[in-house]
CSV table of C-alpha atoms and ligand atoms in Angstrom, one decimal:
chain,number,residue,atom,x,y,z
X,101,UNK,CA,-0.3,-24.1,-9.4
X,102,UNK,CA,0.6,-23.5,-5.5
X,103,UNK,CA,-0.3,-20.9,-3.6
X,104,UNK,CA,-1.4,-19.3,-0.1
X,105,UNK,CA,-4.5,-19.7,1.9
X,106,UNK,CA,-5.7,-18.7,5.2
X,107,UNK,CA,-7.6,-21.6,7.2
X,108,UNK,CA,-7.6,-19.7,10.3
X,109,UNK,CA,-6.1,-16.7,12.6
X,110,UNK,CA,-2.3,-17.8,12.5
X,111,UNK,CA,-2.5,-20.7,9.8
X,112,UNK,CA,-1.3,-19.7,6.8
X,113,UNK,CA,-1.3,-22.7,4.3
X,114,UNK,CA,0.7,-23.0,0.9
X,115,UNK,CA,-0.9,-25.8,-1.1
X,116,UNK,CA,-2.2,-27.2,-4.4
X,117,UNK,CA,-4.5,-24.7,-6.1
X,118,UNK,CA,-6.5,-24.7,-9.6
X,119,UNK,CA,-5.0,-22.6,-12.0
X,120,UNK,CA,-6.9,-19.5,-13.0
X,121,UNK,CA,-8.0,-18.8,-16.4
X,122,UNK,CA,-9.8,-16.4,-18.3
X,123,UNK,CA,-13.1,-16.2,-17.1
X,124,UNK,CA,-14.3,-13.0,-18.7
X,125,UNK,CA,-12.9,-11.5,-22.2
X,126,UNK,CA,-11.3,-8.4,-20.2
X,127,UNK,CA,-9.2,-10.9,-18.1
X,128,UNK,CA,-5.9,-11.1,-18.1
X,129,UNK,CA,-3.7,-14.2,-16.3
X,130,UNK,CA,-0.2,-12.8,-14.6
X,131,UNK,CA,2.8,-15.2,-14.0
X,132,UNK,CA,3.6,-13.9,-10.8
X,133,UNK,CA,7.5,-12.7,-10.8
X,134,UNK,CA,7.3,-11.3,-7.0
X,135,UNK,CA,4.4,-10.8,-4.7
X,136,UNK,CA,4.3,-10.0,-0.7
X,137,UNK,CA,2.4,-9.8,2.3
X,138,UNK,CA,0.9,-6.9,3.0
X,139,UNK,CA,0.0,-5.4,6.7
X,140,UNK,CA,-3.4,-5.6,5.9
X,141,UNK,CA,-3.3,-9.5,5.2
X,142,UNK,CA,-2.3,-9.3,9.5
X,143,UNK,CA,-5.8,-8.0,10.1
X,144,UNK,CA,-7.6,-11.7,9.4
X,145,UNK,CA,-4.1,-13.5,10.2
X,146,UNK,CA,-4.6,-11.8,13.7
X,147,UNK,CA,-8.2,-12.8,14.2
X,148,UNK,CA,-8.9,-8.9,14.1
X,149,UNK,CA,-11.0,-9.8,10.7
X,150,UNK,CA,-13.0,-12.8,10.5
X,151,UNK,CA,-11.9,-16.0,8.7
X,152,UNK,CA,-14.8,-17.2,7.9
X,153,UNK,CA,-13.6,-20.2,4.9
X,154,UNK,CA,-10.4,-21.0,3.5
X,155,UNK,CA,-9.6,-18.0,1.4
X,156,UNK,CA,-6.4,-17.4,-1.0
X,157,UNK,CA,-4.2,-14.6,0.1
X,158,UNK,CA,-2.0,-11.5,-1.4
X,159,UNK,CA,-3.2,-8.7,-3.5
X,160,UNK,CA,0.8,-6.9,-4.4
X,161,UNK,CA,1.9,-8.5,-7.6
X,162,UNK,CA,4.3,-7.8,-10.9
X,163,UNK,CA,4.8,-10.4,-13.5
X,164,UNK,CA,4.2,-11.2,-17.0
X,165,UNK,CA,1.4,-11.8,-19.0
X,166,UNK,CA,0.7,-15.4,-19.6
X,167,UNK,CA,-2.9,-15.2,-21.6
X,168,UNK,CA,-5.3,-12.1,-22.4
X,169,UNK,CA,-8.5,-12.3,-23.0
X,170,UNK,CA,-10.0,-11.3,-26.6
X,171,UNK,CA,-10.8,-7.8,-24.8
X,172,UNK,CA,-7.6,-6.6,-23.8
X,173,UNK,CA,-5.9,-4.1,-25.7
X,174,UNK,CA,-3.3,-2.3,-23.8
X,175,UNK,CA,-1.1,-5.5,-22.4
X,176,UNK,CA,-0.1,-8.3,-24.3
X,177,UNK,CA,1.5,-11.8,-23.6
X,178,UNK,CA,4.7,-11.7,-22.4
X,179,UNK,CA,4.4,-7.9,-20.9
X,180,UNK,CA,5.9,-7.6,-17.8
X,181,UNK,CA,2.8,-5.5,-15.8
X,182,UNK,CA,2.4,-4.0,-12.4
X,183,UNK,CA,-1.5,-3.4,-11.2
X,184,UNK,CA,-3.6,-2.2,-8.6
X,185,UNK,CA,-4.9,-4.2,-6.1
X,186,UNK,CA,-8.3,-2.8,-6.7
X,187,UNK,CA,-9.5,-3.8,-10.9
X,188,UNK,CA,-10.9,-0.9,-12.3
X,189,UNK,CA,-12.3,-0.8,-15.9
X,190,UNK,CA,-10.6,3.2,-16.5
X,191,UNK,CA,-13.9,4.1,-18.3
X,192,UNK,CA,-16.3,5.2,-16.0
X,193,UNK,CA,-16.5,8.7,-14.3
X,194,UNK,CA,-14.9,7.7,-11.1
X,195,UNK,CA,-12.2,6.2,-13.0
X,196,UNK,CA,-11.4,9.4,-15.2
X,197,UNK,CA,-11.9,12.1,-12.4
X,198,UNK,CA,-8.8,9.4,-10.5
X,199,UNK,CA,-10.3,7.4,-8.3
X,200,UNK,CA,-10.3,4.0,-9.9
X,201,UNK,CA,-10.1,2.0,-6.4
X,202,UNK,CA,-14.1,2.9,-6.1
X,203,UNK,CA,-14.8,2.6,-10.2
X,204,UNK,CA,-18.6,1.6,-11.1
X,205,UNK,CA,-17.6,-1.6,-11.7
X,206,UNK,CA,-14.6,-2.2,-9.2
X,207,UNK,CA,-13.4,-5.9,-8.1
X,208,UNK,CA,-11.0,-7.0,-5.8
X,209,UNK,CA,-7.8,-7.8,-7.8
X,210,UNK,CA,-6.7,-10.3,-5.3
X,211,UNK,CA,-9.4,-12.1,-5.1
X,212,UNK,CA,-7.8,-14.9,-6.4
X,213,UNK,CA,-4.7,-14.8,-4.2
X,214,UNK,CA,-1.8,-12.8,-5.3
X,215,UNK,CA,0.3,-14.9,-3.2
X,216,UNK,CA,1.0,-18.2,-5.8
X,217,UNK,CA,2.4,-18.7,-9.2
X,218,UNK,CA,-0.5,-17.3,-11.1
X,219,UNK,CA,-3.0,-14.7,-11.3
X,220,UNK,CA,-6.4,-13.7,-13.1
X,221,UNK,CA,-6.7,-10.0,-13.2
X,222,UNK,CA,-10.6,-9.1,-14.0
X,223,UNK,CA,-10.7,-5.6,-16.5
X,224,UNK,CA,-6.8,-5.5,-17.4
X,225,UNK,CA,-6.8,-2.7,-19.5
X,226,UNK,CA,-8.3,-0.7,-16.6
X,227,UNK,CA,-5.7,-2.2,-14.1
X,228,UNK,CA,-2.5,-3.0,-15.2
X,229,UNK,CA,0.7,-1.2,-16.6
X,230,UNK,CA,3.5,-2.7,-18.4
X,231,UNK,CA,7.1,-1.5,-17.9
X,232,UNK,CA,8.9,-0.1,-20.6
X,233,UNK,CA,10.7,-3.7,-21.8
X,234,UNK,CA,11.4,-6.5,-19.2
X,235,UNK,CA,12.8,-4.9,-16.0
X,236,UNK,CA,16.3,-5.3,-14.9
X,237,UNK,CA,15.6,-7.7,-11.8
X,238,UNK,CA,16.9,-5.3,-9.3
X,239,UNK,CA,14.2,-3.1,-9.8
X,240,UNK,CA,11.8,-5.6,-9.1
X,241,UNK,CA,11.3,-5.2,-5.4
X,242,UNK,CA,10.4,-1.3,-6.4
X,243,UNK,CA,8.0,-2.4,-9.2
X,244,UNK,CA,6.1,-4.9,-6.6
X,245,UNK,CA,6.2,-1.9,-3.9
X,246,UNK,CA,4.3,0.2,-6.7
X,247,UNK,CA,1.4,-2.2,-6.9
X,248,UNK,CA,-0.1,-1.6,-3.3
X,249,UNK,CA,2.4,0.3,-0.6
X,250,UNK,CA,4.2,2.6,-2.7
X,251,UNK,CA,1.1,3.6,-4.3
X,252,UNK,CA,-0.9,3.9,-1.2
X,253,UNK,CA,1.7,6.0,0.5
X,254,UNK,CA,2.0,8.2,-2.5
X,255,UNK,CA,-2.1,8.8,-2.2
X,256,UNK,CA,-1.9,10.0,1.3
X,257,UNK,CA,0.8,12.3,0.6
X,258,UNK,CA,-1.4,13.4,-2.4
X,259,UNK,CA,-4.6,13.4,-0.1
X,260,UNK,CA,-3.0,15.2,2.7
X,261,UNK,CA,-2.0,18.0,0.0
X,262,UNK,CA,1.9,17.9,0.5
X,263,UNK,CA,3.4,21.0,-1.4
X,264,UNK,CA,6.8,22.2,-2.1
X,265,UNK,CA,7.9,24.0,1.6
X,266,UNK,CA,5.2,22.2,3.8
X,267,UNK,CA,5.8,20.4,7.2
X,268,UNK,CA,4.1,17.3,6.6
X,269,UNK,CA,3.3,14.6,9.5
X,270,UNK,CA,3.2,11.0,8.9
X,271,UNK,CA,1.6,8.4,11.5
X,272,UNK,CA,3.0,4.6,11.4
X,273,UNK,CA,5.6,3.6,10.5
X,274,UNK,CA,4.8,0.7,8.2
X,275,UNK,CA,5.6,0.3,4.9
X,276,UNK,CA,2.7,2.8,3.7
X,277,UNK,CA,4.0,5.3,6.2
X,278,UNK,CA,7.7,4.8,5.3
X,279,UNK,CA,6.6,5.5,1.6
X,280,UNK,CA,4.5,8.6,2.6
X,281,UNK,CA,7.5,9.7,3.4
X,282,UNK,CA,9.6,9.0,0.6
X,283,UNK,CA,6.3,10.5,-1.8
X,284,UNK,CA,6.6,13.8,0.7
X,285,UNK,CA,10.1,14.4,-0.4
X,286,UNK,CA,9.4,13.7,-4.0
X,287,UNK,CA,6.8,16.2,-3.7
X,288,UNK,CA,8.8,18.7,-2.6
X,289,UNK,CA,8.0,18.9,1.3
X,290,UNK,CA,10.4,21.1,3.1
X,291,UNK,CA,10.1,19.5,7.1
X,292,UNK,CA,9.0,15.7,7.4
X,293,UNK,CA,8.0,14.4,10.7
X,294,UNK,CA,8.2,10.8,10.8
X,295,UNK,CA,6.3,9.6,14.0
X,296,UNK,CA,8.2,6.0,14.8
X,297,UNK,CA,9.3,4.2,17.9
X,298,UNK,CA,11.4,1.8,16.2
X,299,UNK,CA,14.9,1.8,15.7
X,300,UNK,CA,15.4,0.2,12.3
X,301,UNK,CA,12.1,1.8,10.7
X,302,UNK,CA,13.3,5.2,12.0
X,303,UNK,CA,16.6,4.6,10.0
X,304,UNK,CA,14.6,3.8,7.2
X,305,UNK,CA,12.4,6.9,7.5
X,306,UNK,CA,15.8,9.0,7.8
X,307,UNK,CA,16.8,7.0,4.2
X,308,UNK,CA,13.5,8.0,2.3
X,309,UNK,CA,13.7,11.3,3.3
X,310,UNK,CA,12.5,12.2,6.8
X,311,UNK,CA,14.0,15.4,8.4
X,312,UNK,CA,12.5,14.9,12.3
X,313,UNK,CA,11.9,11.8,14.3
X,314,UNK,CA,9.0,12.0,17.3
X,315,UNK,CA,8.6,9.0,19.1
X,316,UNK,CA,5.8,9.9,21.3
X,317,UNK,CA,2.3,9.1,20.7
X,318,UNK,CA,-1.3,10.0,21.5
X,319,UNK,CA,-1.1,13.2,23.0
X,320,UNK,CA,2.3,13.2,23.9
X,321,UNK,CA,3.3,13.3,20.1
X,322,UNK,CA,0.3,15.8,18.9
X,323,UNK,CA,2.1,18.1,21.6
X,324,UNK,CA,5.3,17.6,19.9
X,325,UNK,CA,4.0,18.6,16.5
X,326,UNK,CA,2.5,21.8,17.8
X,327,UNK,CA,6.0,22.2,19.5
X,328,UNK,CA,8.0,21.8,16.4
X,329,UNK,CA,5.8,24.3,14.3
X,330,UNK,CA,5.5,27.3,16.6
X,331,UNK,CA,2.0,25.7,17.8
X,332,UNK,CA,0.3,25.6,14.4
X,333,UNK,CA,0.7,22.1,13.9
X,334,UNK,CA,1.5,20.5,10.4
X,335,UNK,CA,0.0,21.3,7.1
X,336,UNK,CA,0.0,18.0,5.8
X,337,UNK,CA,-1.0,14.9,8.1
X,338,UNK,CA,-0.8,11.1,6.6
X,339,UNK,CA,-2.3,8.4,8.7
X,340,UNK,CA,-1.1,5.3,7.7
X,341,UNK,CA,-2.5,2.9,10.7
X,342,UNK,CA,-6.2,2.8,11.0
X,343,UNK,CA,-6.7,2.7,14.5
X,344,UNK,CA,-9.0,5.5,16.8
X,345,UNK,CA,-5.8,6.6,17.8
X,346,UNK,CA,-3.7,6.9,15.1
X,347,UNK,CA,-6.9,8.9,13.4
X,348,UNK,CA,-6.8,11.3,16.4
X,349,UNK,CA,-3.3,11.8,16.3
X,350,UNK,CA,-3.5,12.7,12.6
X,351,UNK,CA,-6.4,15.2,12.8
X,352,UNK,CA,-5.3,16.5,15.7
X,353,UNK,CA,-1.8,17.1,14.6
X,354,UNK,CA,-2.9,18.9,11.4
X,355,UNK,CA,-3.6,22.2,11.9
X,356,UNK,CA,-7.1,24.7,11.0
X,357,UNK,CA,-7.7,24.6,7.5
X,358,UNK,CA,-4.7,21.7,6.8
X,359,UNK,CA,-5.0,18.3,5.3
X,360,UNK,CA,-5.0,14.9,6.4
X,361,UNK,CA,-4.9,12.2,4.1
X,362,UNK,CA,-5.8,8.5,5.7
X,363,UNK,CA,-4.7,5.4,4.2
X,364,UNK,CA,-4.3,2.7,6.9
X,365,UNK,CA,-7.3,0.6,6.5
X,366,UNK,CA,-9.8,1.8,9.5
X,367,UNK,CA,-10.7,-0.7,12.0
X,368,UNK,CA,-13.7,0.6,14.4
X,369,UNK,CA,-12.4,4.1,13.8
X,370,UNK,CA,-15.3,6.4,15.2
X,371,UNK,CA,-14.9,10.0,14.2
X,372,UNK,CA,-16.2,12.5,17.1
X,373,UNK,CA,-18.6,15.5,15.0
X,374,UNK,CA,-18.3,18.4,17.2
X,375,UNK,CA,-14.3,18.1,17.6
X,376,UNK,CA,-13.9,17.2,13.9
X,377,UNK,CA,-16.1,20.7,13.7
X,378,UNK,CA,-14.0,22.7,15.1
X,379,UNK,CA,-10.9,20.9,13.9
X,380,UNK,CA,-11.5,22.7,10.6
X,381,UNK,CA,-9.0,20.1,8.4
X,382,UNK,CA,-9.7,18.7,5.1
X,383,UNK,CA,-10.0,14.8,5.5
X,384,UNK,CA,-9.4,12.5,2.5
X,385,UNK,CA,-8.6,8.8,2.4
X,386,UNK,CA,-9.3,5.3,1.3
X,387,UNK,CA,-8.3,2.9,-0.7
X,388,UNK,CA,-5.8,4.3,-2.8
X,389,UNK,CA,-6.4,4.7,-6.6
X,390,UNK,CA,-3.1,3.4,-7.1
X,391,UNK,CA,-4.0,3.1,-11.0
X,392,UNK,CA,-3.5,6.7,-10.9
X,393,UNK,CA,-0.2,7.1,-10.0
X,394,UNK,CA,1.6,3.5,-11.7
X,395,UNK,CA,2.6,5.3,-14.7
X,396,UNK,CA,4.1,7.8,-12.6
X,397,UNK,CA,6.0,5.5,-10.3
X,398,UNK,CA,7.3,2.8,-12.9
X,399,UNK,CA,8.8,5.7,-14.6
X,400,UNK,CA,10.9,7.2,-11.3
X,401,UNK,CA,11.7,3.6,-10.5
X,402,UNK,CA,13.3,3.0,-13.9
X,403,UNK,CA,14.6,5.9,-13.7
X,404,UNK,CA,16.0,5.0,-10.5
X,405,UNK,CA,14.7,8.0,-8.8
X,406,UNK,CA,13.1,6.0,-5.8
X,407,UNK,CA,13.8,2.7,-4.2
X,408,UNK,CA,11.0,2.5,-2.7
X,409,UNK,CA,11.9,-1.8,-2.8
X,410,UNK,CA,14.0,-0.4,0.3
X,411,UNK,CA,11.4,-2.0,3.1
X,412,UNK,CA,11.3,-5.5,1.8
X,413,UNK,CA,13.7,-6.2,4.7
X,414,UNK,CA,13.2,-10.1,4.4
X,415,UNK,CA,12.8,-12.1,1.5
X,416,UNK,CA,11.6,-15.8,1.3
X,417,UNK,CA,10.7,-18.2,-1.1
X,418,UNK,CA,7.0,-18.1,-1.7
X,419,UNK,CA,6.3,-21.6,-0.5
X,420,UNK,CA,7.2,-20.3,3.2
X,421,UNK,CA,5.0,-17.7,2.6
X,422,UNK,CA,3.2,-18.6,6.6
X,423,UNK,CA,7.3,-17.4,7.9
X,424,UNK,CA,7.0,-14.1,6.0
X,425,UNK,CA,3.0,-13.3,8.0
X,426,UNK,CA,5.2,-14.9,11.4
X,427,UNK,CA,8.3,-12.4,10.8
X,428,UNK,CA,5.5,-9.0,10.5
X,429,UNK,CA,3.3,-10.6,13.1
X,430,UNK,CA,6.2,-10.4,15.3
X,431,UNK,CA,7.5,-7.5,14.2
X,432,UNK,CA,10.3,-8.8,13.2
X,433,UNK,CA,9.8,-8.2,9.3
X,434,UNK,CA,8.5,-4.5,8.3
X,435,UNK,CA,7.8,-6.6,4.9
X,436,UNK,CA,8.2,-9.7,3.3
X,437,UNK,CA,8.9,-10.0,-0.4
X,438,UNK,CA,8.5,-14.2,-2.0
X,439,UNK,CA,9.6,-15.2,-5.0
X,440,UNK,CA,7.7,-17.9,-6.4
V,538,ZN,ZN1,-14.3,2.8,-13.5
């Protein structure tokens, strides 16, 4: 098979792979029908994480089921299935009490690069969901957007608490932060801030479900929070960046005894004790349990409830998979979808 692999900050290679196969008797090997590039996959692309060794790429997939190993129960062959990027095996404490991104025995779904024809998903009956029948192909985009973003987006919103009537803030304006704010209005948020810059991702914010706009940052935009809810700040905070300032913001804009629920992937974040002390929020973040919520979200995308498929603004053929990192480097892309 072909697929993608990093060599190097900025060299993003789509060549001759082995194909995967079933390696333990919970395995499962996906056919890849769409994958992406996630904004994460810009931290090593950038140099910001190391590349240490040519390593295959992507960890957002839907496809069908090619071959299950003689453990699998819940998906069979020809199952079109969306999963986690995190393999979870959905038996062990952690994975019943929700949080199946840190399960016992967790592994990296993508560690064999989500980003090529095929796929071997370790502990499928823990990991993946099938759709009900094969998809119509417009819905897709939405079922791929489940598998990491939607899902992570829908966490934060979860994490920061968002209720029915709440004000709810949401830092970045990625993917993850323009699906926090689709999940804040599917929860039933009254008043969501969308803090953006951008002209097109603002538009988009508007489209999911935004109800305010601030485009200042730091400071500046924690002051306009407090402005725009009589000085209490927000109930509901989701930080969708990972960077010490995009933490700060978040806390900062969250007001005594609110929530803020981080899901943008912290690089060098370092929280300050006494502030967070007297900051009196409720912090809760990482890696979303997506698992938790794909039942959920396949549903309200067949039922065409959501579009969340909405920020795949370009799509390429997987083979120029190293255009689609170029495009979101650049900022030209807020996501690339590739079709194999
Ligand atoms: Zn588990």
């Amino acid at each position: 098979m072909r697929g993608a692999v990093i060599y190097a900050p900025g060299d993003i290679r789509f060549e001759e792979r082995p194909d995967p196969t079933i390696v333990a008797p919970a395995d499962a090997i996906i056919r890849i029908a769409a994958t992406c590039v996630c904004g994460s996959d810009l931290w090593p692309y950038r140099g910001i994480e190391p590349v240490r060794r040519p390593s295959p790429m992507g960890h957002e997939y839907a496809g069908i089921v090619e071959e299950a190993g003689r453990e699998v129960r819940s998906v069979k062959p020809g199952d079109f299935v969306i999963g986690s990027f995190m393999a979870s095996d959905g038996t062990c404490e952690i994975c019943k009490a929700g949080y199946q991104s840190r399960c016992a025995h967790v592994e990296f779904a993508g560690a064999g690069g989500a980003q090529a024809e095929y796929l071997r998903v370790p502990l499928a009956d823990g990991t993946l969901v099938a759709t009900h029948g094969q998809p119509d192909p417009g819905l897709i985009p939405s079922l791929l957007a489940a598998s990491d973003v939607l899902g992570t987006g829908w966490f934060g919103a979860v994490a920061a608490d968002v209720r029915p009537g709440k004000t709810v803030a949401v830092v970045g304006d990625g993917a993850v932060g323009l699906l926090a704010v689709l999940a804040a209005r599917e929860l039933g948020a009254e008043r969501i801030i969308a803090m953006s810059r951008h002209e097109p991702r603002q538009k988009l914010a508007l489209e999911f479900g935004a109800t305010d706009i601030v485009t200042e940052r730091g400071d500046e935009g924690v002051a306009r929070i407090k402005e725009m809810t009589g000085g209490y700040g927000a109930h509901s905070v989701i930080e969708a960046v990972g960077t010490q300032e995009s933490m700060m913001q978040a806390i900062r804009s969250a007001r005594p005894g609110g929530h803020v629920g981080y899901v943008g992937v912290a690089h060098g974040v370092q929280l300050p004790g006494e502030e967070l002390f007297f900051a009196e929020v409720h912090l809760l973040g990482g890696p979303a349990p997506v698992r938790r919520f794909l039942p959920d979200l396949i549903s309200r995308i067949e039922n065409r409830s959501i579009d969340p498929g909405k920020v795949f603004d370009l799509t390429l053929p997987l083979d120029q998979a190293a255009e689609g990192y170029r495009a979101m480097d650049e900022r030209r892309a807020i996501k690339t979808l590739l079709w194999p």
